Amino acid sequence: MPRPADGPAGACAWVRERIDPLLDGELAASEEVALQDHLADCPACRSELALARSLQGALRDGLPPLTCPPEVSQQVLAIARREEAERARRPARGGLGARIRSGLADWFGGGGLLRPALAAVALAALLAAPFVYRSLLGPARPQAPAVATLPAAPAPGASGAQGASYSPEEIAEARDQARVVLAYVAAVGRDAGRAVQDDVFAEGIVRPTRRAVESLGTARIAEPRRTP
Amino acid sequence: MNPHRSKPTHALVSAAAAIALVAILGVGLAAPLAAVQARSGPPPPSLRKAPGFVDFGELGTDNELGKEGKLTLRVSLYGAMLRMVAELSQSQEPDFADVVSKLQGIFASIYKVPATDQEQVFRLARETAGRLATRGWQTVVELHTEEGETSYIQVRTDGERIFGLAVMFFEPDDGTAGFINVVGDVSPEEIGRLGRAFKIQALENLDTGESAGEKEKEKKP
């Protein structure tokens, strides 16, 4: 969320990153409230929003509706059935770890060099895990006093004793743990989402449609060549 | 749950689930983990009464796996410590601080489970998900693969707000089983976005985490 500490430029950047999600109805309610608050005071961002809105409207209204030719529908269905049959014969995907590593390979732009690199990282980290895990998990620690004391005002929904004291090391450790757990949650969610995407959307809709359209396009392109 | 069922993949996604899923999907991250030095402590009664709290111990999950599996990470963050984490992350990691400041608790138990005990994990996860469902938790994701990968994501919600998130998973590649409960105003999309930011560092630990130990340290708020 935009914060005073970010300054006007930081808040504007935050808002502009979220204009498209706002128009697509994908913005979280809490973020939308913050965004609208900012827009009320920022003519420049209002202008950006108006521009994005007009572009979206122009695209939506300016493009003609497309109807799906019957031959495309038939091909889509035929390819979907064939793909489903092929998929049933294929071995299942790798597990969470495999898919995560595969995703990392994509991140680096290919797995050729990644595997030995990962092995080296794994070995190094294995030897030095107790010393390096914090640095792997996060950026530099906040500048905390020698003993941090809980602020007087409790955070919303929080519970626990007031005035508790922790060392910076304890707080840093707790923060790393929170990051690790949230990362786990995100990983599981992403993996499940990807499975649904793979099985339902990509395999059942996108790929058959693409192939049908491609084969249709090829046929149409080929016709003139056969005609003298 | 049979990991070698004939159906390659089964994904059950309810309507509400699709929303949460897409939110998570859109963001996503790579994966975590590491065994880290653990902090644990029993949550206070006020937190145990929160609608989004899951007592995996009471459900038997923790005890059973604690006997059979090797605990590699236990996290129990709540109250003052959680607020402190949010406060002190505010300047450098505002998004992370935002998420944490809305939470009441973060609890996790991660185990390394030997192959011989994997069936037990499937059973525990299934039974726990079933018990949570009878207590008003909504299953948004249930995923099983032929290889034995299993995950459940359940939310406790009143239809508008989310009070808590329960995540159970088993990763057969390295035998990692996890039972996670995040209590509070959970935003799946924010967690997903954060997870993406944690990506590679956490992933490196995923491959090496078992060495970091199972040291538990109690720190009550």
Coordinates of C-alpha atoms in Angstrom, one line a residue:
Chain A
M1 CA 0.0 0.0 0.0
P2 CA 1.2 3.5 -0.6
R3 CA 2.7 4.9 2.5
P4 CA 3.8 8.4 3.4
A5 CA 7.3 7.1 3.9
D6 CA 7.4 6.2 0.2
G7 CA 6.8 9.8 -0.8
P8 CA 4.5 10.9 -3.6
A9 CA 6.6 9.2 -6.3
G10 CA 6.5 5.8 -4.5
A11 CA 2.8 6.0 -4.0
C12 CA 2.2 7.0 -7.6
A13 CA 4.3 4.0 -8.8
W14 CA 2.4 1.7 -6.5
V15 CA -0.9 3.0 -7.9
R16 CA 0.1 2.8 -11.5
E17 CA 1.2 -0.8 -11.1
R18 CA -2.3 -1.6 -10.0
I19 CA -4.3 0.3 -12.6
D20 CA -4.7 -2.7 -14.9
P21 CA -5.6 -5.1 -12.2
L22 CA -8.2 -2.5 -11.0
L23 CA -9.7 -2.3 -14.5
D24 CA -9.7 -6.0 -14.7
G25 CA -11.5 -6.4 -11.4
E26 CA -8.5 -8.3 -10.0
L27 CA -7.5 -5.9 -7.2
A28 CA -7.9 -6.9 -3.6
A29 CA -10.5 -4.9 -1.8
S30 CA -8.0 -3.5 0.6
E31 CA -5.8 -2.3 -2.2
E32 CA -8.6 -0.8 -4.1
V33 CA -9.5 1.3 -1.1
A34 CA -5.9 2.5 -0.8
L35 CA -5.8 3.2 -4.5
Q36 CA -9.0 5.2 -4.5
D37 CA -7.8 7.2 -1.6
H38 CA -4.7 8.1 -3.6
L39 CA -6.6 8.9 -6.7
A40 CA -8.7 11.3 -4.8
D41 CA -5.7 13.4 -4.2
C42 CA -3.5 12.8 -7.3
P43 CA -4.6 14.3 -10.6
A44 CA -1.7 12.7 -12.4
C45 CA -2.7 9.2 -11.4
R46 CA -6.4 10.0 -12.2
S47 CA -5.2 10.9 -15.6
E48 CA -3.3 7.6 -16.0
L49 CA -6.4 5.7 -14.9
A50 CA -8.6 7.6 -17.4
L51 CA -6.1 6.9 -20.2
A52 CA -6.0 3.2 -19.3
R53 CA -9.7 3.1 -19.1
S54 CA -10.2 4.7 -22.5
L55 CA -7.6 2.3 -24.1
Q56 CA -9.4 -0.7 -22.6
G57 CA -12.7 0.7 -23.9
A58 CA -11.3 1.3 -27.3
L59 CA -9.9 -2.2 -27.5
R60 CA -13.1 -3.8 -26.3
D61 CA -15.4 -1.7 -28.5
G62 CA -13.2 -1.4 -31.5
L63 CA -12.6 -5.1 -32.1
P64 CA -15.4 -7.0 -33.9
P65 CA -16.9 -10.0 -32.1
L66 CA -15.6 -13.2 -33.4
T67 CA -17.7 -16.2 -34.0
C68 CA -16.2 -19.7 -34.0
P69 CA -16.6 -21.5 -37.4
P70 CA -18.1 -24.9 -37.0
E71 CA -15.1 -26.6 -38.5
V72 CA -12.9 -25.0 -35.8
S73 CA -15.2 -26.2 -33.1
Q74 CA -15.1 -29.7 -34.5
Q75 CA -11.4 -29.7 -34.7
V76 CA -11.0 -28.4 -31.2
L77 CA -13.2 -31.2 -29.9
A78 CA -11.3 -33.8 -31.9
I79 CA -7.9 -32.5 -30.8
A80 CA -9.1 -32.2 -27.2
R81 CA -10.2 -35.9 -27.2
R82 CA -6.9 -37.0 -28.8
E83 CA -4.9 -34.9 -26.3
E84 CA -6.8 -36.3 -23.4
A85 CA -6.1 -39.9 -24.7
E86 CA -2.4 -39.1 -25.1
R87 CA -2.2 -37.5 -21.7
A88 CA -3.7 -40.5 -20.1
R89 CA -0.9 -42.6 -21.6
R90 CA 1.9 -40.2 -20.5
P91 CA 3.6 -40.5 -17.2
A92 CA 2.5 -38.0 -14.6
R93 CA 4.3 -34.8 -14.1
G94 CA 7.0 -34.5 -11.5
G95 CA 6.1 -33.7 -8.0
L96 CA 6.2 -30.3 -6.2
G97 CA 9.9 -30.3 -6.0
A98 CA 10.4 -31.3 -9.6
R99 CA 8.1 -28.7 -10.8
I100 CA 9.6 -26.1 -8.6
R101 CA 13.0 -26.9 -9.9
S102 CA 11.7 -26.9 -13.4
G103 CA 10.3 -23.5 -12.7
L104 CA 13.7 -22.4 -11.5
A105 CA 15.2 -23.7 -14.7
D106 CA 12.8 -21.5 -16.6
W107 CA 13.8 -18.6 -14.5
F108 CA 17.4 -19.0 -15.4
G109 CA 16.5 -19.5 -19.0
G110 CA 17.3 -23.2 -19.3
G111 CA 18.3 -26.2 -17.4
G112 CA 21.6 -27.0 -19.1
L113 CA 23.8 -25.2 -16.7
L114 CA 21.3 -25.1 -13.9
R115 CA 21.6 -28.6 -12.7
P116 CA 25.3 -28.6 -11.9
A117 CA 24.9 -25.1 -10.5
L118 CA 22.1 -26.2 -8.2
A119 CA 24.1 -29.1 -7.1
A120 CA 27.0 -26.9 -6.3
V121 CA 24.7 -24.5 -4.4
A122 CA 23.2 -27.4 -2.6
L123 CA 26.5 -28.8 -1.6
A124 CA 27.8 -25.4 -0.4
A125 CA 24.6 -24.7 1.4
L126 CA 24.6 -28.2 3.0
L127 CA 28.0 -27.5 4.5
A128 CA 27.2 -24.0 5.5
A129 CA 23.5 -24.2 6.2
P130 CA 23.6 -23.1 9.8
F131 CA 25.5 -20.0 8.8
V132 CA 23.9 -19.0 5.6
Y133 CA 20.3 -19.7 5.8
R134 CA 19.4 -16.3 7.0
S135 CA 21.2 -14.6 4.3
L136 CA 19.6 -16.8 1.7
L137 CA 16.2 -16.1 3.1
G138 CA 16.2 -12.4 3.2
P139 CA 17.8 -9.0 2.6
A140 CA 19.7 -7.1 5.2
R141 CA 18.2 -7.0 8.6
P142 CA 16.4 -3.9 9.8
Q143 CA 18.4 -1.6 12.0
A144 CA 17.1 -2.6 15.3
P145 CA 18.1 -1.5 18.7
A146 CA 20.1 -3.9 20.9
V147 CA 16.9 -4.9 22.6
A148 CA 13.7 -4.2 20.8
T149 CA 10.6 -3.4 22.8
L150 CA 7.0 -3.9 21.7
P151 CA 5.3 -0.7 20.6
A152 CA 2.6 0.5 22.9
A153 CA -0.2 0.3 20.4
P154 CA -1.1 -3.3 19.5
A155 CA -1.5 -4.2 15.9
P156 CA -5.0 -5.1 14.8
G157 CA -6.0 -8.6 15.7
A158 CA -2.8 -9.3 17.5
S159 CA -2.7 -11.0 20.8
G160 CA -0.1 -11.5 23.4
A161 CA 1.6 -9.7 26.2
Q162 CA 2.5 -6.0 26.0
G163 CA 6.0 -4.8 26.7
A164 CA 7.7 -8.1 25.8
S165 CA 11.3 -7.7 24.8
Y166 CA 13.3 -9.6 22.2
S167 CA 16.7 -9.4 20.9
P168 CA 17.2 -8.4 17.3
E169 CA 18.4 -12.0 16.6
E170 CA 15.2 -13.5 18.0
I171 CA 13.1 -11.1 15.9
A172 CA 15.2 -11.8 12.8
E173 CA 14.8 -15.5 13.3
A174 CA 11.1 -15.1 13.8
R175 CA 10.9 -13.1 10.6
D176 CA 12.8 -15.7 8.6
Q177 CA 10.4 -18.3 9.9
A178 CA 7.4 -16.3 8.9
R179 CA 8.9 -15.8 5.5
V180 CA 9.6 -19.6 5.2
V181 CA 6.1 -20.6 6.2
L182 CA 4.4 -18.0 3.9
A183 CA 6.7 -19.2 1.1
Y184 CA 5.5 -22.8 1.7
V185 CA 1.9 -21.6 1.5
A186 CA 2.6 -19.8 -1.7
A187 CA 4.4 -22.7 -3.2
V188 CA 1.6 -25.2 -2.5
G189 CA -1.0 -22.7 -3.8
R190 CA 1.0 -22.1 -6.9
D191 CA 1.6 -25.7 -7.6
A192 CA -2.0 -26.6 -7.1
G193 CA -3.0 -23.7 -9.3
R194 CA -0.6 -24.8 -12.0
A195 CA -1.9 -28.4 -11.9
V196 CA -5.4 -27.0 -12.4
Q197 CA -4.2 -24.8 -15.1
D198 CA -2.3 -27.6 -16.8
D199 CA -5.1 -30.1 -16.6
V200 CA -8.1 -28.0 -17.2
F201 CA -7.2 -24.9 -19.0
A202 CA -4.0 -25.5 -21.0
E203 CA -4.6 -29.1 -21.9
G204 CA -8.3 -29.0 -22.4
I205 CA -8.8 -25.6 -24.0
V206 CA -5.8 -23.7 -25.0
R207 CA -3.7 -26.3 -26.7
P208 CA -6.6 -27.9 -28.7
T209 CA -7.7 -24.5 -29.7
R210 CA -4.3 -23.4 -30.8
R211 CA -3.7 -26.6 -32.8
A212 CA -7.1 -26.3 -34.4
V213 CA -6.5 -22.7 -35.4
E214 CA -3.0 -23.5 -36.6
S215 CA -4.2 -26.4 -38.7
L216 CA -7.0 -24.3 -40.2
G217 CA -4.5 -21.6 -41.0
T218 CA -2.1 -24.0 -42.7
A219 CA -4.9 -25.4 -44.8
R220 CA -6.0 -22.0 -45.9
I221 CA -2.5 -20.9 -46.7
A222 CA -1.8 -24.1 -48.7
E223 CA -4.9 -23.8 -50.9
P224 CA -3.6 -21.0 -53.2
R225 CA -0.4 -22.9 -53.8
R226 CA -2.3 -25.9 -55.3
T227 CA -4.3 -23.6 -57.5
P228 CA -2.7 -22.8 -60.9
Chain B
M1 CA -5.1 -42.1 -0.4
N2 CA -3.4 -44.3 -2.9
P3 CA -0.4 -42.6 -4.5
H4 CA -0.5 -45.0 -7.4
R5 CA -4.0 -44.6 -8.5
S6 CA -4.7 -44.9 -12.2
K7 CA -6.0 -41.5 -12.6
P8 CA -3.0 -39.2 -13.2
T9 CA -4.2 -36.1 -11.6
H10 CA -7.3 -35.1 -9.8
A11 CA -8.0 -31.6 -9.0
L12 CA -11.1 -30.6 -7.1
V13 CA -11.8 -26.9 -7.3
S14 CA -15.0 -25.4 -6.0
A15 CA -16.3 -22.2 -7.2
A16 CA -14.9 -20.2 -4.3
A17 CA -11.7 -22.1 -4.7
A18 CA -11.3 -21.0 -8.2
I19 CA -11.2 -17.4 -7.0
A20 CA -8.6 -18.1 -4.4
L21 CA -6.7 -20.3 -6.7
V22 CA -6.5 -17.8 -9.5
A23 CA -5.4 -15.3 -6.9
I24 CA -2.6 -17.5 -5.8
L25 CA -2.0 -18.7 -9.3
G26 CA -1.5 -15.2 -10.7
V27 CA 1.3 -14.6 -8.3
G28 CA 2.9 -17.7 -7.2
L29 CA 6.3 -18.3 -6.2
A30 CA 8.9 -20.9 -6.2
A31 CA 9.3 -23.0 -3.2
P32 CA 10.8 -23.0 0.1
L33 CA 12.4 -24.5 2.3
A34 CA 14.7 -25.2 4.8
A35 CA 14.8 -26.7 8.1
V36 CA 15.5 -23.8 10.3
Q37 CA 16.0 -23.4 13.9
A38 CA 12.5 -23.6 15.2
R39 CA 10.6 -21.5 17.6
S40 CA 7.6 -23.0 19.2
G41 CA 5.3 -22.4 22.0
P42 CA 1.7 -23.1 22.8
P43 CA -0.7 -20.4 21.6
P44 CA -2.7 -18.6 24.2
P45 CA -6.4 -19.5 24.8
S46 CA -7.6 -16.3 23.1
L47 CA -5.9 -17.4 19.9
R48 CA -7.0 -21.0 20.2
K49 CA -10.6 -19.7 20.1
A50 CA -10.1 -17.7 16.9
P51 CA -12.1 -19.1 14.1
G52 CA -9.1 -19.4 11.8
F53 CA -7.0 -21.4 14.3
V54 CA -6.3 -25.1 13.7
D55 CA -5.1 -27.2 16.5
F56 CA -3.2 -29.9 14.5
G57 CA -2.2 -31.4 17.9
E58 CA -5.8 -31.9 18.9
L59 CA -6.5 -33.4 15.5
G60 CA -3.8 -35.9 16.1
T61 CA -1.8 -34.9 13.1
D62 CA 1.2 -33.5 14.9
N63 CA 1.4 -36.3 17.4
E64 CA 1.2 -39.1 14.9
L65 CA 3.7 -37.6 12.5
G66 CA 5.9 -36.5 15.3
K67 CA 6.4 -40.2 16.2
E68 CA 6.9 -41.5 12.7
G69 CA 8.5 -38.6 10.9
K70 CA 11.5 -36.4 11.5
L71 CA 10.4 -32.9 12.5
T72 CA 12.5 -30.5 10.5
L73 CA 10.7 -27.3 11.2
R74 CA 8.3 -26.1 13.7
V75 CA 7.1 -22.5 13.7
S76 CA 4.8 -21.0 16.3
L77 CA 4.6 -17.2 15.9
Y78 CA 1.9 -15.1 17.4
G79 CA 1.2 -12.2 19.7
A80 CA 3.9 -9.9 20.6
M81 CA 6.6 -11.6 18.5
L82 CA 4.5 -11.5 15.4
R83 CA 3.7 -7.8 15.9
M84 CA 7.4 -7.1 16.5
V85 CA 8.3 -8.9 13.2
A86 CA 5.8 -6.7 11.4
E87 CA 7.0 -3.5 13.0
L88 CA 10.6 -4.1 12.3
S89 CA 10.0 -5.2 8.8
Q90 CA 8.0 -2.1 8.0
S91 CA 10.9 0.0 6.7
Q92 CA 12.6 -2.6 4.5
E93 CA 9.9 -5.0 3.5
P94 CA 6.6 -3.1 3.7
D95 CA 4.6 -5.7 1.7
F96 CA 5.7 -8.4 4.0
A97 CA 5.0 -6.3 7.0
D98 CA 1.6 -5.5 5.7
V99 CA 0.7 -9.2 5.4
V100 CA 2.2 -10.1 8.8
S101 CA 0.5 -7.2 10.6
K102 CA -2.9 -8.6 9.7
L103 CA -2.1 -12.0 11.0
Q104 CA -2.8 -13.4 14.5
G105 CA -0.6 -16.4 14.2
I106 CA 1.6 -18.5 11.9
F107 CA 2.0 -22.1 12.8
A108 CA 3.8 -24.8 10.9
S109 CA 5.1 -28.3 11.3
I110 CA 7.3 -29.7 8.5
Y111 CA 8.4 -33.3 8.6
K112 CA 10.6 -35.6 6.6
V113 CA 8.6 -38.8 6.3
P114 CA 10.2 -42.1 5.3
A115 CA 8.8 -43.8 2.3
T116 CA 7.4 -46.5 4.4
D117 CA 5.2 -44.1 6.3
Q118 CA 3.8 -42.1 3.4
E119 CA 0.5 -43.8 3.5
Q120 CA 0.1 -42.5 7.0
V121 CA 0.6 -39.0 5.8
F122 CA -2.0 -39.4 3.1
R123 CA -4.4 -40.7 5.7
L124 CA -3.7 -38.0 8.2
A125 CA -4.1 -35.3 5.6
R126 CA -7.3 -36.7 4.4
E127 CA -8.7 -37.2 7.8
T128 CA -7.6 -33.8 9.0
A129 CA -9.1 -32.1 5.9
G130 CA -12.3 -34.0 6.6
R131 CA -12.5 -32.9 10.2
L132 CA -11.8 -29.3 9.3
A133 CA -14.5 -29.5 6.7
T134 CA -17.0 -30.5 9.3
R135 CA -16.0 -27.5 11.4
G136 CA -16.8 -25.0 8.7
W137 CA -13.6 -25.0 6.8
Q138 CA -14.0 -24.8 3.1
T139 CA -11.8 -26.9 0.9
V140 CA -10.6 -24.8 -2.0
V141 CA -8.0 -27.1 -3.3
E142 CA -7.6 -30.8 -3.1
L143 CA -4.8 -32.2 -5.3
H144 CA -3.5 -35.7 -5.7
T145 CA -1.2 -37.0 -8.3
E146 CA -0.2 -40.4 -9.4
E147 CA 3.2 -39.9 -7.8
G148 CA 1.7 -39.3 -4.5
E149 CA 1.9 -35.5 -4.3
T150 CA -0.9 -34.3 -2.2
S151 CA -2.1 -30.9 -1.1
Y152 CA -5.1 -29.5 0.6
I153 CA -5.8 -25.8 1.0
Q154 CA -8.7 -24.9 3.2
V155 CA -10.0 -21.6 4.3
R156 CA -12.2 -20.5 7.1
T157 CA -14.4 -17.6 5.9
D158 CA -17.7 -15.9 6.5
G159 CA -18.1 -15.3 2.8
E160 CA -16.4 -12.0 2.8
R161 CA -13.4 -12.2 5.0
I162 CA -10.9 -15.0 5.5
F163 CA -10.2 -15.9 9.1
G164 CA -7.6 -18.5 8.5
L165 CA -5.9 -20.7 6.1
A166 CA -4.9 -24.4 6.6
V167 CA -2.4 -26.0 4.2
M168 CA -1.4 -29.6 4.2
F169 CA 0.9 -31.0 1.7
F170 CA 3.1 -34.0 0.9
E171 CA 5.9 -33.9 -1.5
P172 CA 7.0 -37.4 -2.4
D173 CA 10.3 -36.4 -4.1
D174 CA 11.9 -35.7 -0.8
G175 CA 9.3 -37.0 1.6
T176 CA 8.4 -33.6 2.9
A177 CA 5.0 -33.3 4.7
G178 CA 3.8 -30.0 6.0
F179 CA 0.9 -28.9 8.1
I180 CA 0.5 -25.1 8.2
N181 CA -2.1 -22.8 9.7
V182 CA -2.1 -19.1 9.1
V183 CA -4.6 -17.3 11.4
G184 CA -5.9 -13.9 10.7
D185 CA -6.9 -11.8 7.7
V186 CA -5.2 -13.9 5.1
S187 CA -4.8 -12.6 1.6
P188 CA -3.9 -15.4 -0.7
E189 CA -2.8 -13.0 -3.5
E190 CA -0.6 -11.1 -1.1
I191 CA 1.0 -14.3 0.2
G192 CA 1.5 -15.5 -3.4
R193 CA 3.1 -12.2 -4.3
L194 CA 5.4 -12.4 -1.3
G195 CA 6.2 -16.0 -2.1
R196 CA 7.3 -15.0 -5.5
A197 CA 9.7 -12.5 -3.9
F198 CA 11.1 -15.2 -1.7
K199 CA 11.6 -17.6 -4.6
I200 CA 15.2 -18.5 -5.2
Q201 CA 16.6 -18.1 -1.8
A202 CA 14.0 -20.3 -0.3
L203 CA 14.4 -22.8 -3.1
E204 CA 18.0 -23.3 -2.5
N205 CA 17.2 -24.1 1.1
L206 CA 14.6 -26.6 -0.1
D207 CA 17.3 -28.9 -1.4
T208 CA 19.5 -28.6 1.6
G209 CA 17.2 -27.9 4.5
E210 CA 17.4 -31.2 6.2
S211 CA 20.8 -30.5 7.6
A212 CA 19.8 -27.4 9.4
G213 CA 18.5 -29.3 12.3
E214 CA 15.5 -29.7 14.4
K215 CA 16.4 -27.5 17.3
E216 CA 13.4 -26.2 19.0
K217 CA 13.4 -23.1 21.1
E218 CA 10.5 -21.9 23.0
K219 CA 9.7 -18.2 23.1
K220 CA 6.4 -17.2 24.4
P221 CA 5.1 -13.7 23.7

